[in-house]
Amino acid sequence: MSYTTAQARAGILEEIAAAVAELETAMGQLGEAYELLDEQTADHLEADLFRPVQQALGRAKATAAGFAGRHGLDPAAVVAPGTPGVHSQGAASFVTAAGEAVEEAATLIAELQDSMAPVEVGDAELRAGLASIREIAETVPHQVQEFLRRLGR
């Protein structure tokens, strides 16, 4: 294995770790918002936003761990806790911030896909995992808008 291939693989893992950090942040933001909402609205938050973000996060972590395992890399680099913020922000602010974090994660994954690095390292499972993460993450901004629209009612 050449140094450039090893470097490319480490770079890919770093990019996935950055996306995981954004998704972790989104999870923290949604958790804080959940605590500030009434039960019915919190249930909608859980169904409409928490589940897809959790699913994207799980896929991102599994994709990173699988990639790291297949190529002898340290998957511990992917663990990065998010920072939720303070309660004075209000639920809408937390939901907005979560949406922004998920958008950033989707952008990071899209940029990684566009870089062609996943193709160059020849890992079909990685490419499939990235596509799955991006597909889920790209649905969240619309769901955030819909949730915020209903929140004020």
Coordinates of C-alpha atoms in Angstrom, one line a residue:
M1 CA 0.0 0.0 0.0
S2 CA 1.5 3.4 -1.0
Y3 CA 1.6 6.3 1.4
T4 CA -0.9 8.2 -0.7
T5 CA -3.4 5.5 -0.4
A6 CA -3.0 5.3 3.3
Q7 CA -3.2 9.1 3.5
A8 CA -6.4 9.1 1.4
R9 CA -8.0 6.5 3.6
A10 CA -7.1 8.5 6.8
G11 CA -8.5 11.6 5.1
I12 CA -11.7 9.9 4.3
L13 CA -12.0 8.7 7.9
E14 CA -11.4 12.3 9.1
E15 CA -14.1 13.6 6.9
I16 CA -16.6 11.0 8.1
A17 CA -15.6 11.9 11.7
A18 CA -16.4 15.5 11.0
A19 CA -19.8 14.5 9.7
V20 CA -20.4 12.3 12.8
A21 CA -19.5 15.3 15.0
E22 CA -22.1 17.4 13.2
L23 CA -24.7 14.7 13.6
E24 CA -23.8 14.3 17.3
T25 CA -24.3 18.0 17.7
A26 CA -27.7 17.7 16.0
M27 CA -28.7 14.9 18.3
G28 CA -27.7 17.0 21.4
Q29 CA -29.7 20.0 20.0
L30 CA -32.8 17.9 19.4
G31 CA -32.5 16.4 22.9
E32 CA -32.4 19.9 24.4
A33 CA -35.4 20.9 22.3
Y34 CA -37.3 17.8 23.4
E35 CA -37.0 18.7 27.0
L36 CA -38.5 22.1 26.4
L37 CA -41.6 20.9 24.5
D38 CA -45.0 19.7 25.6
E39 CA -45.5 15.9 25.2
Q40 CA -47.4 16.0 21.9
T41 CA -45.0 18.3 20.2
A42 CA -42.0 16.4 21.7
D43 CA -43.5 13.2 20.2
H44 CA -43.6 14.9 16.8
L45 CA -40.0 16.1 17.2
E46 CA -39.0 12.5 18.0
A47 CA -40.8 11.0 15.0
D48 CA -40.0 13.7 12.4
L49 CA -36.5 14.7 13.3
F50 CA -34.9 12.6 16.0
R51 CA -35.3 9.3 14.2
P52 CA -33.8 10.3 10.9
V53 CA -30.9 12.1 12.5
Q54 CA -30.3 9.1 14.7
Q55 CA -30.5 6.8 11.7
A56 CA -28.0 9.0 9.8
L57 CA -25.7 9.0 12.8
G58 CA -25.9 5.3 13.2
R59 CA -25.1 4.7 9.5
A60 CA -22.2 7.2 9.6
K61 CA -20.7 5.5 12.6
A62 CA -21.2 2.0 11.1
T63 CA -19.8 3.2 7.7
A64 CA -16.7 4.7 9.5
A65 CA -16.2 1.6 11.6
G66 CA -16.5 -0.8 8.7
F67 CA -14.2 1.3 6.5
A68 CA -11.6 1.6 9.4
G69 CA -11.8 -2.2 10.0
R70 CA -11.4 -3.1 6.4
H71 CA -8.3 -0.9 6.1
G72 CA -6.6 -1.3 9.5
L73 CA -7.4 2.3 10.6
D74 CA -8.4 3.4 14.2
P75 CA -12.2 3.8 14.3
A76 CA -11.8 5.7 17.6
A77 CA -11.1 8.8 15.6
V78 CA -14.8 9.0 14.7
V79 CA -16.1 9.4 18.2
A80 CA -16.8 13.1 18.8
P81 CA -19.5 14.3 21.3
G82 CA -21.7 17.2 20.2
T83 CA -22.4 20.4 22.1
P84 CA -26.1 21.1 22.6
G85 CA -26.1 24.7 23.8
V86 CA -28.1 26.4 26.7
H87 CA -31.8 26.2 27.6
S88 CA -32.3 29.9 27.2
Q89 CA -32.1 29.5 23.4
G90 CA -35.6 28.0 23.3
A91 CA -36.9 24.9 21.4
A92 CA -37.1 26.5 18.0
S93 CA -33.5 27.7 18.2
F94 CA -32.3 24.2 19.2
V95 CA -34.3 22.7 16.3
T96 CA -32.9 25.2 13.8
A97 CA -29.3 24.6 15.0
A98 CA -29.9 20.8 14.7
G99 CA -31.1 21.3 11.1
E100 CA -28.0 23.4 10.4
A101 CA -25.7 20.7 11.8
V102 CA -27.4 18.0 9.7
E103 CA -27.0 20.2 6.6
E104 CA -23.3 20.6 7.4
A105 CA -23.0 16.8 7.8
A106 CA -24.7 16.3 4.4
T107 CA -22.4 18.9 2.8
L108 CA -19.3 17.1 4.3
I109 CA -20.5 13.8 2.9
A110 CA -21.4 15.3 -0.5
E111 CA -17.9 16.9 -0.7
L112 CA -16.3 13.7 0.2
Q113 CA -18.3 11.9 -2.5
D114 CA -17.5 14.6 -5.1
S115 CA -13.8 14.4 -4.3
M116 CA -13.7 10.9 -5.8
A117 CA -11.5 9.7 -2.9
P118 CA -14.0 6.9 -2.0
V119 CA -13.7 5.6 -5.6
E120 CA -9.9 6.0 -5.7
V121 CA -9.5 3.8 -2.6
G122 CA -11.8 1.2 -4.2
D123 CA -14.3 0.6 -1.3
A124 CA -17.8 -0.1 -2.6
E125 CA -19.2 -0.5 0.9
L126 CA -17.9 2.9 1.8
R127 CA -19.5 4.5 -1.2
A128 CA -22.9 2.8 -0.4
G129 CA -22.7 3.9 3.2
L130 CA -21.9 7.5 2.2
A131 CA -24.8 7.5 -0.2
S132 CA -27.2 6.2 2.5
I133 CA -26.1 8.8 5.0
R134 CA -26.5 11.6 2.5
E135 CA -29.9 10.4 1.4
I136 CA -31.2 10.4 5.0
A137 CA -29.5 13.7 6.0
E138 CA -30.8 15.5 3.0
T139 CA -34.4 14.9 4.1
V140 CA -34.0 16.6 7.4
P141 CA -33.9 20.3 6.4
H142 CA -37.4 20.1 5.0
Q143 CA -38.6 18.3 8.1
V144 CA -37.1 21.0 10.2
Q145 CA -39.0 23.7 8.3
E146 CA -42.2 21.8 8.6
F147 CA -41.7 21.2 12.3
L148 CA -40.9 24.9 13.0
R149 CA -43.9 25.9 10.9
R150 CA -46.2 23.8 13.2
L151 CA -44.4 24.7 16.4
G152 CA -45.9 28.2 16.6
R153 CA -49.5 27.0 16.3

